[in-house]
Coordinates of C-alpha atoms in Angstrom, one line a residue:
X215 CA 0.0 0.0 0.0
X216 CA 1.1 3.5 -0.7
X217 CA 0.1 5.5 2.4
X218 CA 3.3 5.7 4.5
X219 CA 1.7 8.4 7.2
X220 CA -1.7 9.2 8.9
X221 CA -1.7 11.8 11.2
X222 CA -4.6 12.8 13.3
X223 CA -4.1 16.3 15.3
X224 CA -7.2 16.6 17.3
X225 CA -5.7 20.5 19.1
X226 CA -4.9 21.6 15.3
X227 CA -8.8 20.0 13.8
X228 CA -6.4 18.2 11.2
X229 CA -6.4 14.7 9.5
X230 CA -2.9 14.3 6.9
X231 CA -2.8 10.7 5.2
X232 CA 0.7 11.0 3.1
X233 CA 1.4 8.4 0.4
X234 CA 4.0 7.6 -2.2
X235 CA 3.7 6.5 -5.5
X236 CA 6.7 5.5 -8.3
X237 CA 4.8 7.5 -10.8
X238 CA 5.7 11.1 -12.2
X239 CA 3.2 14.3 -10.2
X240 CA 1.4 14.6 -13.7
X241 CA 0.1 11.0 -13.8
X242 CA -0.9 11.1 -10.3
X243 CA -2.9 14.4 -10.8
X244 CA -4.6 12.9 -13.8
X245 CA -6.2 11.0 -10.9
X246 CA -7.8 14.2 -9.4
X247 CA -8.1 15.9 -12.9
X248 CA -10.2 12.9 -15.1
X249 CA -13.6 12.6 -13.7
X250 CA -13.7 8.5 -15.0
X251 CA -10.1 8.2 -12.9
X252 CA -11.7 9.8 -9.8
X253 CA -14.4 7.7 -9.6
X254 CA -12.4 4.6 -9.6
X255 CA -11.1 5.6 -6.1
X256 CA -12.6 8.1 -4.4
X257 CA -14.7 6.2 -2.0
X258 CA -13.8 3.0 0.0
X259 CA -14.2 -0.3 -2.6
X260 CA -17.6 -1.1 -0.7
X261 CA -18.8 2.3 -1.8
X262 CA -17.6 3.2 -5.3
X263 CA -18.4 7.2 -6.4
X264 CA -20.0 7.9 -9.9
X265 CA -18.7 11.6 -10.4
X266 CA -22.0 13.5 -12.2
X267 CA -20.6 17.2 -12.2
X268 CA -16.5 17.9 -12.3
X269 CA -14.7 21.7 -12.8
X270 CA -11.5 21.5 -11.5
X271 CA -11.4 25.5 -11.4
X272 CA -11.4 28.0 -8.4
X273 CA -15.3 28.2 -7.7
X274 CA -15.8 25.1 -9.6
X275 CA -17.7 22.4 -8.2
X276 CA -17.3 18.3 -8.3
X277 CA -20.8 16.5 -7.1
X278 CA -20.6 12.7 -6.6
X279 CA -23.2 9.7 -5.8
X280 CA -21.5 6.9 -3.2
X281 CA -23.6 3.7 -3.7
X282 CA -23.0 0.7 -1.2
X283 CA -23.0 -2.9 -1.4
X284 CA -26.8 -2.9 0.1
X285 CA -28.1 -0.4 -2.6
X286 CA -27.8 2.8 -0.1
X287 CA -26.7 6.0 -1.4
X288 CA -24.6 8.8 -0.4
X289 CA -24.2 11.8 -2.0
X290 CA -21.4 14.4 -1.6
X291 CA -19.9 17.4 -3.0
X292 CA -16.9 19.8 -3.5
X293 CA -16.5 23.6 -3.8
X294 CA -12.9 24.1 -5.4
X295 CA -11.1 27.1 -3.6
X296 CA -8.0 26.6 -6.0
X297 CA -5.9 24.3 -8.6
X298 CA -2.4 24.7 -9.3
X299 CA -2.1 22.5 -11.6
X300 CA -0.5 19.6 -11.6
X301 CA 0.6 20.3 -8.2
X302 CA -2.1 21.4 -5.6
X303 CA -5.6 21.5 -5.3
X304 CA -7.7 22.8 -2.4
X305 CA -11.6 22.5 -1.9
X306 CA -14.6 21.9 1.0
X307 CA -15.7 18.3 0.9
X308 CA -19.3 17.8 2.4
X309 CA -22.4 16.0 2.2
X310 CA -25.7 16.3 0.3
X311 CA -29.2 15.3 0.8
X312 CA -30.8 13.1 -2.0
X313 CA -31.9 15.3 -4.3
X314 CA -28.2 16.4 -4.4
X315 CA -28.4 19.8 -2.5
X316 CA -25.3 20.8 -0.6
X317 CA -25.7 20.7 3.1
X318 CA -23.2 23.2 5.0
X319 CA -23.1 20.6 7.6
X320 CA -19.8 18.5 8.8
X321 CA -17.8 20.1 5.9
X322 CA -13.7 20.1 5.8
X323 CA -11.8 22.0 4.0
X324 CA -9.1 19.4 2.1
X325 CA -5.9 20.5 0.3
X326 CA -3.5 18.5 -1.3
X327 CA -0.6 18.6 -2.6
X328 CA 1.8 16.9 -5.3
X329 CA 5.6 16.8 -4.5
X330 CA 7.8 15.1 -6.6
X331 CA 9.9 12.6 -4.2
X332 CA 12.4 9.7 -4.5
X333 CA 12.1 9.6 -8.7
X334 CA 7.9 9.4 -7.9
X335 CA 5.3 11.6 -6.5
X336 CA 4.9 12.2 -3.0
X337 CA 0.7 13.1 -1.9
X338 CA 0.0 15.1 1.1
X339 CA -4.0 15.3 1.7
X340 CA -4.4 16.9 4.1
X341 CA -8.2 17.5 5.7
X342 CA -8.8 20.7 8.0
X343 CA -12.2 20.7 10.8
X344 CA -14.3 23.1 11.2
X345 CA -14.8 22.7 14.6
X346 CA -13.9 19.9 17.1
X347 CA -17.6 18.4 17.2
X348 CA -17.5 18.1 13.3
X349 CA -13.9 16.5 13.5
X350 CA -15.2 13.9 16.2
X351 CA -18.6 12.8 14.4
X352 CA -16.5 12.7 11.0
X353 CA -14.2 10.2 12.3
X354 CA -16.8 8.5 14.3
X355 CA -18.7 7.7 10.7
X356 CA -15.1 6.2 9.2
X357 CA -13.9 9.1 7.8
X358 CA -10.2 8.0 7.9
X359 CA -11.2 4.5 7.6
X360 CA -12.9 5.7 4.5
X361 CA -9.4 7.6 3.1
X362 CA -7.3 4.7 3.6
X363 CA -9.0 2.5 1.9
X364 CA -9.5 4.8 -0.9
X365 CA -6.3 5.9 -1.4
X366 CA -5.3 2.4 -1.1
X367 CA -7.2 2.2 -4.5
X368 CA -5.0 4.4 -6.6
X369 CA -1.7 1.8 -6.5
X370 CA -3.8 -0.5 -9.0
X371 CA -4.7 2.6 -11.4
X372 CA -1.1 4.0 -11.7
X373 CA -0.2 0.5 -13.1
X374 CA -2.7 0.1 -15.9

C-alpha cells in the first residue's frame, strides 16, 4: 500500500494521510483531474463514487453519488477554492441530501498537494475541521477508515 503516514491532530482539527507513488506528479494528478479516474477511487471499494458534475477550477464544483453494497446512497460534494495545476488542489468536501443539495453541515476543507519525491510523486492530503464536534462525528462515521481505503485504490490505477 502506498500511504506511509496518517496523522490525526485533534488540538490543530487536522487529518494528513501521506502516500507515495513510483509514478511522475502529472500522472498522479490525472487521478484528481479525469472525472472517469476519480471515480475509480474516491470512496472506499464497498462504496464506489459515480462523479456527475466535475470543474477542476477555483469556484468550480465536483458533485458525486456513493452507492454501497446494500443499494444505499450517499451523496457528496466539492467547492474548489484553487488548482495549481499539476501540483495542488484545495476545496470543501461535504455532504448532500438526496436530491443532491449541498448541506453546510460536517464540511472540511481538504488541500492536497503533489511533490515530486524519490524519482515518484509524494501526496499530502491533508483534511482541516471546522470545529472539534464536526472532527469527532467525521471520524466516528469512518472518515479515515474511509481515506485509507480509498487511497489504497490508486496503486492499482497508476499501473494500468
Amino acid at each position: 500500500m502506498a500511504i506511509t503516514g496518517v496523522e490525526r491532530n485533534d488540538e490543530n482539527l487536522t487529518l494528513t494521510v501521506v502516500a507515495d507513488y513510483p509514478a511522475p506528479v502529472e500522472e498522479v494528478w490525472r487521478l484528481w483531474a479525469d472525472p472517469r479516474r476519480l471515480e475509480r477511487w474516491w470512496g472506499p471499494p464497498t462504496y464506489p463514487a459515480t462523479v456527475e458534475e466535475h470543474d477542476l477550477s477555483p469556484g468550480g464544483s465536483v458533485t458525486y453519488l456513493m452507492t454501497g453494497p446494500g443499494g444505499d446512497r450517499h451523496r457528496g460534494w466539492w467547492r474548489v477554492v484553487s488548482v495549481t495545476e499539476p501540483t495542488s488542489l484545495e476545496f470543501v468536501d461535504g455532504f448532500a441530501d438526496e436530491d443532491g443539495t449541498p448541506s453546510e453541515n460536517l464540511t472540511n476543507t481538504t488541500h492536497v498537494e503533489l511533490l515530486e519525491h524519490d524519482g515518484g510523486t509524494r501526496m499530502v492530503l491533508r483534511s482541516t475541521f471546522v470545529s472539534p464536534e464536526d472532527m469527532r462525528r467525521l471520524m466516528e462515521m469512518g472518515m479515515e477508515e474511509g481515506l485509507r481505503e480509498a487511497i489504497g485504490q490508486i496503486d492499482a490505477l497508476l499501473i494500468e
